[in-house]
Coordinates of C-alpha atoms in Angstrom, one line a residue:
M1397 CA 0.0 0.0 0.0
S1398 CA 1.5 3.4 -1.0
L1399 CA 0.6 6.6 0.8
P1400 CA 0.0 9.9 -1.0
P1401 CA 3.0 12.3 -0.6
E1402 CA 1.1 14.6 1.8
K1403 CA 0.0 11.7 4.0
A1404 CA 3.6 10.3 4.1
S1405 CA 4.9 13.8 5.1
E1406 CA 2.3 14.0 7.8
L1407 CA 3.2 10.6 9.1
K1408 CA 6.9 11.4 9.2
Q1409 CA 6.2 14.6 11.2
L1410 CA 4.1 12.7 13.7
I1411 CA 6.8 10.0 14.2
H1412 CA 9.4 12.7 14.6
Q1413 CA 7.4 14.6 17.2
Q1414 CA 6.8 11.3 19.1
L1415 CA 10.5 10.4 19.1
S1416 CA 11.5 13.9 20.2
K1417 CA 8.9 13.8 23.0
M1418 CA 10.3 10.6 24.3
D1419 CA 14.0 11.6 23.8
V1420 CA 14.5 8.5 21.9
H1421 CA 17.5 9.9 20.0
G1422 CA 19.3 10.6 23.3
R1423 CA 18.6 7.2 24.7
I1424 CA 19.8 5.5 21.4
R1425 CA 23.1 7.5 21.7
E1426 CA 23.5 6.3 25.3
I1427 CA 22.8 2.7 24.4
L1428 CA 25.1 2.9 21.4
A1429 CA 28.0 4.1 23.5
E1430 CA 27.3 1.5 26.2
T1431 CA 27.0 -1.3 23.7
I1432 CA 30.3 -0.4 22.1
R1433 CA 32.0 -0.4 25.6
E1434 CA 30.4 -3.5 27.0
E1435 CA 29.5 -5.9 24.1
L1436 CA 32.2 -5.4 21.4
A1437 CA 35.7 -6.7 21.6
P1438 CA 38.4 -4.1 21.8
D1439 CA 39.6 -4.9 18.3
Q1440 CA 36.0 -4.7 16.9
Q1441 CA 34.5 -1.2 16.9
H1442 CA 32.1 -1.8 14.0
L1443 CA 28.4 -1.9 15.2
S1444 CA 25.9 -3.4 12.8
T1445 CA 22.3 -2.4 12.6
E1446 CA 21.2 -5.8 13.9
D1447 CA 23.4 -5.4 17.0
L1448 CA 21.8 -2.0 17.6
I1449 CA 18.2 -3.3 17.2
K1450 CA 19.0 -6.2 19.6
A1451 CA 20.3 -3.8 22.2
L1452 CA 17.3 -1.5 21.8
R1453 CA 14.8 -4.4 22.1
R1454 CA 16.7 -5.8 25.1
R1455 CA 16.3 -2.5 27.0
G1456 CA 12.6 -2.1 26.1
I1457 CA 13.1 1.0 23.9
I1458 CA 11.2 -0.4 20.9
D1459 CA 8.4 -1.7 23.1
D1460 CA 8.0 1.8 24.7
V1461 CA 7.8 3.5 21.3
M1462 CA 5.2 1.1 20.0
K1463 CA 3.0 1.5 23.1
E1464 CA 2.9 5.2 22.7
L1465 CA 1.9 5.1 19.0
N1466 CA -1.9 4.7 18.7
F1467 CA -3.2 3.7 15.2
V1468 CA -6.8 4.6 14.6
T1469 CA -8.8 3.1 11.8
D1470 CA -12.0 5.0 12.1
S1471 CA -11.9 6.0 8.5
V1472 CA -9.9 4.0 6.0
E1473 CA -9.5 4.9 2.4
Q1474 CA -7.4 2.6 0.4
E1475 CA -7.4 0.9 -3.0
L1476 CA -8.1 -2.8 -2.9
P1477 CA -6.8 -5.2 -5.5
S1478 CA -9.2 -5.9 -8.3
S1479 CA -9.3 -9.6 -7.4
P1480 CA -8.6 -10.0 -3.7
K1481 CA -7.8 -13.5 -2.6
Q1482 CA -9.1 -13.1 0.9
P1483 CA -11.9 -10.8 2.3
I1484 CA -10.7 -7.7 4.2
C1485 CA -12.6 -6.6 7.3
F1486 CA -12.2 -3.5 9.5
D1487 CA -13.5 -3.8 13.0
R1488 CA -14.6 -0.4 14.3
Q1489 CA -16.1 -1.6 17.5
S1490 CA -14.8 -2.0 21.0
T1491 CA -11.1 -2.8 21.4
L1492 CA -11.8 -4.9 24.5
K1493 CA -11.4 -8.4 23.2
K1494 CA -10.7 -11.4 25.4
S1495 CA -9.1 -13.3 22.6
D1496 CA -6.6 -10.6 22.0
G1497 CA -4.2 -9.8 24.8
T1498 CA -2.1 -7.4 22.8
R1499 CA -4.2 -4.2 23.5
M1500 CA -5.5 -2.8 26.7
A1501 CA -9.0 -1.5 26.7
D1502 CA -9.2 2.2 27.1
S1503 CA -10.9 3.9 30.0
T1504 CA -14.1 4.8 28.1
T1505 CA -14.6 1.1 27.1
M1506 CA -14.0 0.0 30.7
L1507 CA -16.5 2.5 31.9
S1508 CA -19.2 0.7 29.8
I1509 CA -18.6 -2.6 31.7
S1510 CA -21.3 -2.5 34.2
D1511 CA -20.7 -5.9 35.9
P1512 CA -19.7 -5.5 39.5
I1513 CA -17.2 -7.6 41.4
H1514 CA -19.0 -10.2 43.5
M1515 CA -17.2 -10.8 46.9
V1516 CA -18.3 -13.6 49.2
L1517 CA -17.1 -13.9 52.8
I1518 CA -17.3 -17.4 54.5
K1519 CA -16.3 -18.7 57.9
T1520 CA -14.8 -22.2 58.3
D1521 CA -14.7 -23.8 61.7
I1522 CA -12.1 -26.4 63.0
F1523 CA -14.3 -29.2 61.7
G1524 CA -14.4 -27.8 58.1
E1525 CA -18.0 -26.6 58.3
T1526 CA -18.6 -23.4 56.3
T1527 CA -21.0 -20.6 57.1
L1528 CA -21.9 -17.8 54.7
V1529 CA -21.1 -14.5 56.5
A1530 CA -21.6 -11.8 53.8
S1531 CA -22.1 -11.3 50.1
Y1532 CA -21.2 -8.0 48.5
F1533 CA -21.4 -6.5 45.0
L1534 CA -18.6 -4.0 44.6
E1535 CA -18.9 -1.2 42.1
W1536 CA -15.2 -0.9 40.9
R1537 CA -15.4 1.8 38.3
S1538 CA -14.6 4.6 40.6
V1539 CA -10.9 3.7 40.1
L1540 CA -11.3 4.9 36.4
G1541 CA -11.5 8.5 37.7
S1542 CA -8.8 8.3 40.3
E1543 CA -5.3 9.7 39.9
N1544 CA -2.7 7.1 38.9
G1545 CA -5.4 4.5 38.6
V1546 CA -5.3 3.8 42.4
T1547 CA -8.1 4.3 44.9
S1548 CA -9.1 3.1 48.3
L1549 CA -12.6 2.3 49.4
T1550 CA -14.3 1.4 52.7
V1551 CA -17.4 -0.7 52.5
E1552 CA -19.8 -2.0 55.2
L1553 CA -20.5 -5.7 54.9
M1554 CA -24.0 -6.8 55.9
G1555 CA -25.2 -10.2 57.1
V1556 CA -27.2 -12.7 55.0
G1557 CA -30.7 -14.1 55.2
T1558 CA -32.5 -13.0 58.3
E1559 CA -29.5 -10.9 59.3
S1560 CA -29.3 -9.0 56.0
K1561 CA -29.9 -5.7 57.8
V1562 CA -27.2 -6.4 60.5
S1563 CA -23.6 -5.2 59.9
V1564 CA -20.9 -7.8 60.2
G1565 CA -17.9 -5.6 59.7
I1566 CA -16.0 -3.0 57.7
L1567 CA -13.8 -3.9 54.7
N1568 CA -11.0 -1.7 53.5
I1569 CA -10.3 -2.2 49.8
K1570 CA -7.5 -0.8 47.6
L1571 CA -8.1 -0.9 43.9
E1572 CA -5.4 -0.5 41.3
M1573 CA -5.5 -0.6 37.5
Y1574 CA -2.8 -2.8 36.0
P1575 CA -1.4 -2.0 33.6
P1576 CA -2.1 1.7 34.2
L1577 CA -4.5 3.4 31.9
N1578 CA -3.0 5.9 29.4
Q1579 CA -5.8 8.3 30.1
T1580 CA -8.0 8.5 33.2
L1581 CA -11.5 9.9 33.2
S1582 CA -12.7 12.7 35.4
Q1583 CA -14.7 11.6 38.5
E1584 CA -17.6 13.7 37.2
V1585 CA -17.8 11.6 34.1
V1586 CA -17.7 8.3 36.1
N1587 CA -20.3 9.5 38.6
T1588 CA -22.6 10.7 35.7
Q1589 CA -22.3 7.3 34.0
L1590 CA -23.1 5.4 37.2
A1591 CA -26.1 7.7 37.9
L1592 CA -27.5 7.1 34.4
E1593 CA -27.1 3.4 34.8
R1594 CA -28.9 3.4 38.2
Q1595 CA -31.7 5.4 36.7
K1596 CA -31.9 3.0 33.7
T1597 CA -31.9 0.0 36.0
A1598 CA -34.7 1.4 38.2
E1599 CA -36.8 2.0 35.1
K1600 CA -36.3 -1.5 33.8
E1601 CA -37.1 -3.0 37.2
R1602 CA -40.3 -0.9 37.4
L1603 CA -41.5 -1.8 34.0
F1604 CA -40.8 -5.5 34.6
L1605 CA -42.7 -5.3 37.9
V1606 CA -45.7 -3.7 36.2
Y1607 CA -45.6 -6.4 33.5
A1608 CA -45.4 -9.2 36.1
K1609 CA -48.4 -7.8 38.0
Q1610 CA -50.4 -7.7 34.8
W1611 CA -49.3 -11.3 33.9
W1612 CA -50.3 -12.5 37.4
R1613 CA -53.8 -10.9 37.1
E1614 CA -54.3 -12.6 33.7
Y1615 CA -53.2 -15.9 35.2
L1616 CA -55.6 -15.7 38.1
Q1617 CA -58.5 -14.9 35.7
I1618 CA -58.0 -18.2 34.0
R1619 CA -59.0 -20.2 37.1
P1620 CA -59.5 -18.9 40.7
S1621 CA -57.7 -22.0 42.1
H1622 CA -54.4 -20.7 40.4
N1623 CA -54.0 -18.5 43.5
S1624 CA -52.9 -21.6 45.5
R1625 CA -50.4 -22.8 43.0
L1626 CA -46.6 -22.4 43.5
V1627 CA -45.9 -19.8 40.7
K1628 CA -42.7 -18.2 41.8
I1629 CA -41.8 -15.1 39.8
F1630 CA -39.5 -13.4 42.3
A1631 CA -37.2 -14.8 45.0
Q1632 CA -35.0 -13.2 47.6
D1633 CA -31.2 -13.7 47.4
E1634 CA -28.9 -14.0 50.4
N1635 CA -28.9 -10.2 50.8
G1636 CA -32.7 -10.1 51.0
I1637 CA -33.0 -8.5 47.5
N1638 CA -36.0 -9.6 45.4
R1639 CA -34.8 -10.8 42.0
P1640 CA -36.6 -12.5 39.1
V1641 CA -36.1 -16.2 39.4
C1642 CA -34.8 -16.4 35.8
S1643 CA -31.8 -14.4 36.9
Y1644 CA -30.6 -17.3 39.1
V1645 CA -30.0 -19.5 36.1
K1646 CA -27.4 -19.0 33.4
P1647 CA -25.8 -21.5 31.0
L1648 CA -22.6 -22.7 32.8
R1649 CA -19.8 -24.7 31.1
A1650 CA -17.7 -26.9 33.3
G1651 CA -14.7 -27.0 30.9
R1652 CA -12.8 -30.2 31.4
L1653 CA -13.8 -30.7 35.0
L1654 CA -17.1 -32.5 34.3
D1655 CA -17.5 -34.7 31.2
T1656 CA -21.2 -35.5 31.0
P1657 CA -24.6 -34.2 32.2
R1658 CA -24.9 -37.1 34.6
Q1659 CA -21.5 -36.4 36.1
A1660 CA -22.7 -32.8 36.5
A1661 CA -25.8 -34.1 38.4
R1662 CA -23.6 -36.1 40.6
F1663 CA -21.4 -33.0 41.4
V1664 CA -24.5 -31.0 42.4
N1665 CA -25.7 -34.0 44.5
V1666 CA -22.5 -34.1 46.6
L1667 CA -22.8 -30.5 47.5
G1668 CA -24.4 -30.3 51.0
Y1669 CA -28.1 -29.8 51.7
E1670 CA -29.0 -27.2 54.3
R1671 CA -32.2 -25.3 54.6
A1672 CA -32.1 -21.6 55.3
P1673 CA -32.2 -21.0 59.1
V1674 CA -35.5 -19.8 60.5
I1675 CA -35.9 -17.7 63.6
G1676 CA -39.1 -18.7 65.3
G1677 CA -42.0 -20.4 63.7
G1678 CA -44.0 -19.6 60.5
G1679 CA -42.6 -22.1 58.0
K1680 CA -39.7 -22.1 55.6
Q1681 CA -37.3 -19.1 55.4
E1682 CA -37.0 -17.6 51.9
Q1683 CA -33.5 -17.5 50.6
W1684 CA -32.2 -18.4 47.1
C1685 CA -28.4 -18.0 47.0
T1686 CA -26.5 -16.7 44.0
L1687 CA -24.3 -19.3 42.3
L1688 CA -21.1 -18.0 43.7
A1689 CA -22.4 -17.8 47.3
F1690 CA -23.8 -21.3 47.0
L1691 CA -20.5 -22.8 45.8
C1692 CA -18.4 -20.9 48.3
R1693 CA -20.3 -22.3 51.2
S1694 CA -20.6 -25.8 49.4
K1695 CA -24.2 -26.3 50.7
G1696 CA -27.6 -24.9 50.2
D1697 CA -31.3 -25.5 49.8
C1698 CA -33.1 -27.5 47.1
E1699 CA -33.6 -24.3 45.0
D1700 CA -29.8 -23.6 45.0
H1701 CA -29.1 -27.2 43.8
A1702 CA -31.8 -27.0 41.1
N1703 CA -30.5 -23.6 39.8
L1704 CA -26.9 -24.9 39.6
L1705 CA -27.9 -28.2 37.9
C1706 CA -30.2 -26.4 35.4
S1707 CA -27.3 -24.0 34.6
L1708 CA -24.9 -26.9 34.0
L1709 CA -27.4 -28.8 31.8
L1710 CA -28.0 -25.7 29.7
G1711 CA -24.3 -25.5 29.3
Y1712 CA -24.3 -29.0 27.9
G1713 CA -26.8 -27.9 25.2
L1714 CA -29.9 -29.5 26.8
E1715 CA -33.3 -27.7 27.0
A1716 CA -33.5 -27.5 30.8
F1717 CA -35.9 -25.9 33.2
V1718 CA -36.2 -25.5 37.0
C1719 CA -39.5 -26.8 38.2
V1720 CA -41.2 -25.3 41.3
G1721 CA -43.9 -27.4 43.0
T1722 CA -44.4 -29.7 45.9
K1723 CA -43.5 -33.3 46.9
A1724 CA -45.1 -35.6 49.5
K1725 CA -47.2 -33.9 52.2
G1726 CA -47.3 -30.7 50.2
V1727 CA -43.7 -29.7 51.1
P1728 CA -42.5 -27.0 48.6
H1729 CA -39.7 -28.3 46.4
A1730 CA -37.6 -27.5 43.3
W1731 CA -36.1 -29.9 40.8
V1732 CA -34.9 -29.9 37.2
M1733 CA -36.6 -31.0 34.0
T1734 CA -35.2 -31.6 30.5
C1735 CA -37.2 -31.8 27.3
G1736 CA -35.8 -34.2 24.6
T1737 CA -36.1 -33.5 20.9
D1738 CA -38.3 -36.6 20.7
G1739 CA -40.7 -35.2 23.4
T1740 CA -39.2 -37.2 26.3
I1741 CA -39.6 -35.4 29.6
T1742 CA -36.9 -36.3 32.2
F1743 CA -36.9 -35.1 35.8
W1744 CA -33.6 -34.7 37.6
E1745 CA -33.6 -34.6 41.4
S1746 CA -30.7 -32.3 42.2
L1747 CA -30.4 -33.5 45.8
T1748 CA -29.9 -37.2 45.0
G1749 CA -28.8 -37.2 41.4
H1750 CA -31.7 -39.6 40.4
R1751 CA -33.4 -39.3 37.0
Y1752 CA -37.0 -40.1 36.2
I1753 CA -38.8 -40.4 32.9
H1754 CA -42.2 -38.7 33.0
K1755 CA -45.1 -40.5 31.3
P1756 CA -48.4 -38.6 31.9
T1757 CA -51.6 -40.4 32.6
N1758 CA -55.0 -39.2 31.1
P1759 CA -57.5 -39.1 34.0
D1760 CA -60.4 -39.0 31.5
E1761 CA -59.6 -42.3 29.9
P1762 CA -61.0 -45.5 31.4
P1763 CA -58.2 -47.5 32.9
V1764 CA -57.3 -50.5 30.7
A1765 CA -55.0 -51.8 33.4
E1766 CA -53.9 -50.6 36.8
Q1767 CA -51.6 -47.6 36.4
P1768 CA -48.1 -48.1 37.9
K1769 CA -47.3 -45.7 40.7
P1770 CA -44.9 -42.9 39.6
L1771 CA -41.4 -43.4 40.9
Y1772 CA -40.7 -39.7 41.3
P1773 CA -41.5 -38.0 44.6
Y1774 CA -43.1 -34.9 43.0
R1775 CA -46.9 -34.2 43.5
T1776 CA -47.7 -30.8 42.1
I1777 CA -46.0 -28.3 39.7
G1778 CA -46.8 -24.6 39.5
C1779 CA -44.2 -23.2 37.1
V1780 CA -41.0 -23.9 35.1
F1781 CA -38.3 -21.4 34.1
N1782 CA -34.8 -21.0 32.8
H1783 CA -32.6 -18.0 31.9
Q1784 CA -34.9 -17.1 28.9
M1785 CA -38.4 -18.4 29.7
F1786 CA -41.0 -18.5 32.4
L1787 CA -44.2 -20.5 32.1
G1788 CA -47.0 -20.9 34.6
N1789 CA -49.0 -24.2 34.7
C1790 CA -52.6 -23.4 33.7
Q1791 CA -53.9 -26.9 33.2
P1792 CA -57.0 -27.9 35.2
S1793 CA -54.9 -30.0 37.6
D1794 CA -51.4 -29.2 38.8
A1795 CA -50.7 -32.8 39.6
V1796 CA -47.4 -33.9 38.1
E1797 CA -48.6 -37.4 37.1
T1798 CA -51.4 -35.9 34.8
C1799 CA -49.5 -32.9 33.6
V1800 CA -48.7 -32.5 29.9
F1801 CA -45.3 -30.8 29.3
D1802 CA -46.0 -29.4 25.9
L1803 CA -44.5 -26.0 26.7
N1804 CA -45.5 -24.5 23.3
D1805 CA -49.2 -25.1 24.1
E1806 CA -50.4 -21.8 25.6
S1807 CA -53.6 -23.4 26.7
K1808 CA -51.6 -25.5 29.1
W1809 CA -48.6 -23.2 29.9
K1810 CA -49.0 -19.4 30.1
P1811 CA -45.6 -17.9 29.1
M1812 CA -44.1 -14.6 30.1
S1813 CA -42.8 -12.3 27.4
E1814 CA -39.2 -13.3 26.6
E1815 CA -38.4 -9.7 25.8
A1816 CA -39.5 -8.7 29.3
I1817 CA -37.3 -11.4 30.9
K1818 CA -34.4 -10.4 28.7
S1819 CA -34.6 -6.8 29.8
V1820 CA -33.7 -7.7 33.4
C1821 CA -32.0 -11.1 33.1
A1822 CA -30.0 -11.1 29.9
P1823 CA -26.1 -11.1 30.2
G1824 CA -24.9 -7.5 30.3
A1825 CA -28.2 -6.1 31.7
T1826 CA -27.5 -3.8 34.6
T1827 CA -30.1 -5.6 36.7
S1828 CA -28.7 -9.1 36.1
L1829 CA -26.2 -10.9 38.3
P1830 CA -22.5 -10.6 37.1
P1831 CA -21.1 -13.4 34.9
F1832 CA -20.3 -16.5 36.9
P1833 CA -16.6 -17.3 37.1
P1834 CA -15.5 -20.8 35.8
L1835 CA -15.6 -23.7 38.1
C1836 CA -12.4 -24.4 40.1
A1837 CA -10.6 -27.7 40.0
S1838 CA -10.5 -29.7 43.2
T1839 CA -7.6 -29.0 45.6
I1840 CA -8.1 -32.3 47.4
D1841 CA -5.6 -35.1 46.9
A1842 CA -8.0 -38.1 46.8
S1843 CA -5.4 -40.7 47.7
V1844 CA -3.9 -38.8 50.7
T1845 CA -7.4 -37.8 52.0
S1846 CA -8.7 -41.4 51.7
N1847 CA -5.7 -42.7 53.6
E1848 CA -6.0 -40.1 56.4
I1849 CA -9.7 -40.7 57.0
E1850 CA -9.1 -44.5 56.9
M1851 CA -6.3 -44.2 59.6
Q1852 CA -8.6 -42.1 61.8
L1853 CA -11.5 -44.5 61.5
R1854 CA -9.2 -47.4 62.4
L1855 CA -8.1 -45.5 65.6
L1856 CA -11.7 -44.7 66.5
V1857 CA -12.9 -48.3 66.0
S1858 CA -10.0 -49.6 68.1
E1859 CA -10.7 -47.2 70.9
H1860 CA -14.5 -48.0 70.8
R1861 CA -13.8 -51.8 71.0
K1862 CA -11.3 -51.3 73.8
D1863 CA -13.9 -49.5 75.8
L1864 CA -16.1 -52.7 75.3
G1865 CA -13.2 -54.9 76.4
L1866 CA -12.6 -56.2 72.9
T1867 CA -9.3 -56.6 71.0
T1868 CA -9.0 -55.4 67.4
V1869 CA -7.1 -57.2 64.7
W1870 CA -7.1 -55.5 61.2
E1871 CA -6.6 -57.5 58.0
D1872 CA -5.1 -55.2 55.3
Q1873 CA -5.8 -57.6 52.5
L1874 CA -9.5 -57.8 53.3
S1875 CA -9.5 -53.9 53.5
Y1876 CA -7.9 -53.7 50.0
L1877 CA -10.5 -56.1 48.5
L1878 CA -13.3 -53.6 49.5
S1879 CA -12.0 -51.0 47.0
P1880 CA -13.7 -52.3 43.9
A1881 CA -17.1 -52.2 45.6
L1882 CA -16.7 -48.6 46.6
A1883 CA -15.6 -47.7 43.0
S1884 CA -18.7 -49.6 41.7
Y1885 CA -21.0 -47.7 44.1
E1886 CA -19.8 -44.3 42.9
F1887 CA -19.9 -45.4 39.2
E1888 CA -23.6 -46.5 39.7
R1889 CA -24.5 -43.2 41.4
T1890 CA -23.0 -41.2 38.5
T1891 CA -24.2 -43.3 35.5
S1892 CA -27.2 -45.4 37.0
I1893 CA -25.3 -48.4 35.7
S1894 CA -24.2 -51.2 38.0
A1895 CA -20.9 -52.8 37.1
G1896 CA -18.1 -54.7 38.8
N1897 CA -20.1 -56.3 41.6
E1898 CA -19.5 -59.9 40.3
E1899 CA -15.7 -59.5 40.6
F1900 CA -16.0 -58.1 44.1
Q1901 CA -18.2 -61.0 45.3
D1902 CA -15.9 -63.6 43.8
A1903 CA -12.8 -62.0 45.5
I1904 CA -14.6 -62.0 48.9
R1905 CA -15.6 -65.6 48.5
R1906 CA -12.0 -66.5 48.0
A1907 CA -10.8 -64.4 50.9
V1908 CA -13.3 -65.9 53.4
P1909 CA -12.4 -69.5 54.5
D1910 CA -15.0 -72.2 54.8
G1911 CA -16.9 -72.0 58.1
H1912 CA -16.4 -68.3 58.3
T1913 CA -18.9 -65.5 58.0
F1914 CA -18.4 -62.1 56.2
K1915 CA -20.4 -59.0 56.8
G1916 CA -20.0 -55.6 55.1
F1917 CA -21.6 -52.2 55.5
P1918 CA -21.1 -49.4 52.9
I1919 CA -22.1 -45.9 53.6
H1920 CA -21.8 -42.6 51.8
F1921 CA -21.0 -39.0 53.0
V1922 CA -20.3 -35.7 51.4
Y1923 CA -17.9 -34.4 54.1
R1924 CA -14.5 -35.5 55.3
N1925 CA -14.9 -35.4 59.1
A1926 CA -14.0 -38.9 60.3
R1927 CA -15.3 -38.5 63.8
R1928 CA -18.7 -37.2 62.6
A1929 CA -18.9 -40.1 60.0
F1930 CA -18.1 -42.7 62.7
A1931 CA -20.8 -41.4 65.0
T1932 CA -23.3 -41.6 62.2
C1933 CA -22.2 -45.2 61.4
L1934 CA -22.7 -46.3 65.0
R1935 CA -26.4 -45.2 64.7
S1936 CA -26.9 -48.0 62.2
P1937 CA -27.6 -51.3 64.1
F1938 CA -26.1 -53.3 61.2
C1939 CA -22.9 -51.2 61.2
E1940 CA -22.6 -51.3 65.0
E1941 CA -22.9 -55.1 64.8
I1942 CA -19.8 -55.2 62.5
I1943 CA -17.7 -52.7 64.5
C1944 CA -18.6 -54.5 67.8
C1945 CA -18.3 -58.0 66.4
R1946 CA -17.6 -60.8 68.9
G1947 CA -16.6 -64.3 68.0
D1948 CA -13.7 -66.6 67.1
Q1949 CA -10.9 -65.4 64.9
V1950 CA -12.5 -62.0 64.3
R1951 CA -10.8 -59.9 61.7
L1952 CA -11.9 -56.3 60.9
A1953 CA -11.5 -54.2 57.7
V1954 CA -12.3 -50.7 56.7
R1955 CA -11.8 -49.0 53.4
V1956 CA -12.3 -45.3 52.5
R1957 CA -12.5 -44.0 49.0
V1958 CA -12.7 -40.2 48.3
F1959 CA -14.0 -39.2 44.9
T1960 CA -13.2 -35.5 44.1
Y1961 CA -15.3 -33.1 42.1
P1962 CA -14.9 -29.4 41.2
E1963 CA -15.0 -26.7 43.9
S1964 CA -13.4 -29.2 46.3
A1965 CA -16.7 -31.1 46.6
C1966 CA -16.3 -34.8 47.3
A1967 CA -18.1 -38.1 47.7
V1968 CA -16.7 -40.2 50.6
W1969 CA -17.5 -43.9 50.5
I1970 CA -16.7 -46.0 53.6
M1971 CA -17.1 -49.7 54.1
F1972 CA -16.7 -51.5 57.4
A1973 CA -16.4 -55.3 57.2
C1974 CA -15.6 -58.2 59.4
K1975 CA -15.1 -62.0 59.1
Y1976 CA -15.2 -64.5 61.8
R1977 CA -15.6 -68.3 62.4
S1978 CA -19.2 -69.2 62.8
V1979 CA -19.8 -71.0 66.2
L1980 CA -23.0 -72.9 66.7

């Protein structure tokens, strides 16, 4: 490409001004003299251009010059070849591109990024139990208007749930832009932008609330009994803020940490279950945790599990929805549903990892044969939703077993406007939650942790038997033979396929002599506290019978197998076993 003479002259003048401004000529002279003194032999005083360029690059001079030169392509006028071999494109949009790390976004571009920084504070006790203390959304853009790109903030952290109005402490924060911005904005510009966004957010929330009220009135006019159905449009987060339920779900990709949807269901299942604490009576406390808060504390209510599982299944490309309804005895519950391309409806219980195929029954048809009782525990369903859709069940009955899940039939499912949902829940909307960070790989060493828990359990069993006046003899080989069974149990929980049990039974038969009896008791936990697990095992009469076994030639065995999952979640399988000579 050749430049017109006037353009070439203008470019030369700009380069000359930039070089003079940075005193590049003086620095080159200094490096030239230094290079001749240090790097050339006394008998070699000739300095080639290549030697000079290497010296300049090594000292960062070339990089400094290129950083200061900004090339703008807002208007490009050039002659293209008459028959171009490849298309030529000019991108005039934002320079903030995640795939290109060669350019730093400018301050104006960064000002347009409205996502806050989500900070979660948890407390961990000596037993490894975590408690959510605070959840705070930090508006970081004040740093764009500070001198030198450095600012300090003081924020007050409030409690969560029923204590969301109670202060838990003060946090001092120092924010620094790195690398520093070439040009900072005035604080007035930053404050004006934030004020405009708050005004825009408030208007969007107001409009969505008006629409939601109108939608609810129309829903109640269909059938008066709809007033008693569990149609959940808003839910309070850990900070006591009402958010549309659709904002709690976002497609989430697990990278290489989880390989299949069923493995994702197992991961969600091993996260602990804990209902939100209630002060006094009056039923269940309302609290839906954001995804980050849920994973940081590694436990939550059924809604938290369902939201995470739905997000992961959406990430795997499935058409997934969170279902809100009831299970036995009218207890409110949430689970996940996927719709297959062939019309198959599958329920996923996020607390157990179980899957159920839904086959609706027609209550108007005469029964040809006795209908089998549904295997799933769900009784009624009020609504389903994901990150883009919200549908209320408007069928005559909200019983799950008779429900038809043709979500495109508006006579059975009343939809909300997808545009209305998008205005407050779409990525980038100022009212939506910030993008969720990628899942973290487990920091637990499965082999080391398995061995530690096993050694602790052996000590606890020996002490317990000693208190009963019994001696303890451990058989390492028998303990080792229990490993395939534990691996098989975990594989079955993940895939719903049983495999490897035949080999385990054959090995046990060979290890137990004639005239001896073998007993084994497997149990599963989602925590790594050996003393707590042992106390739970003793509450089982069958397990206590093994641990306190009396007889002739009693040999005991225990095997622990820890299976790790993202976010340091884990499934802990323990099997206690004994063999002894049968005495009549």
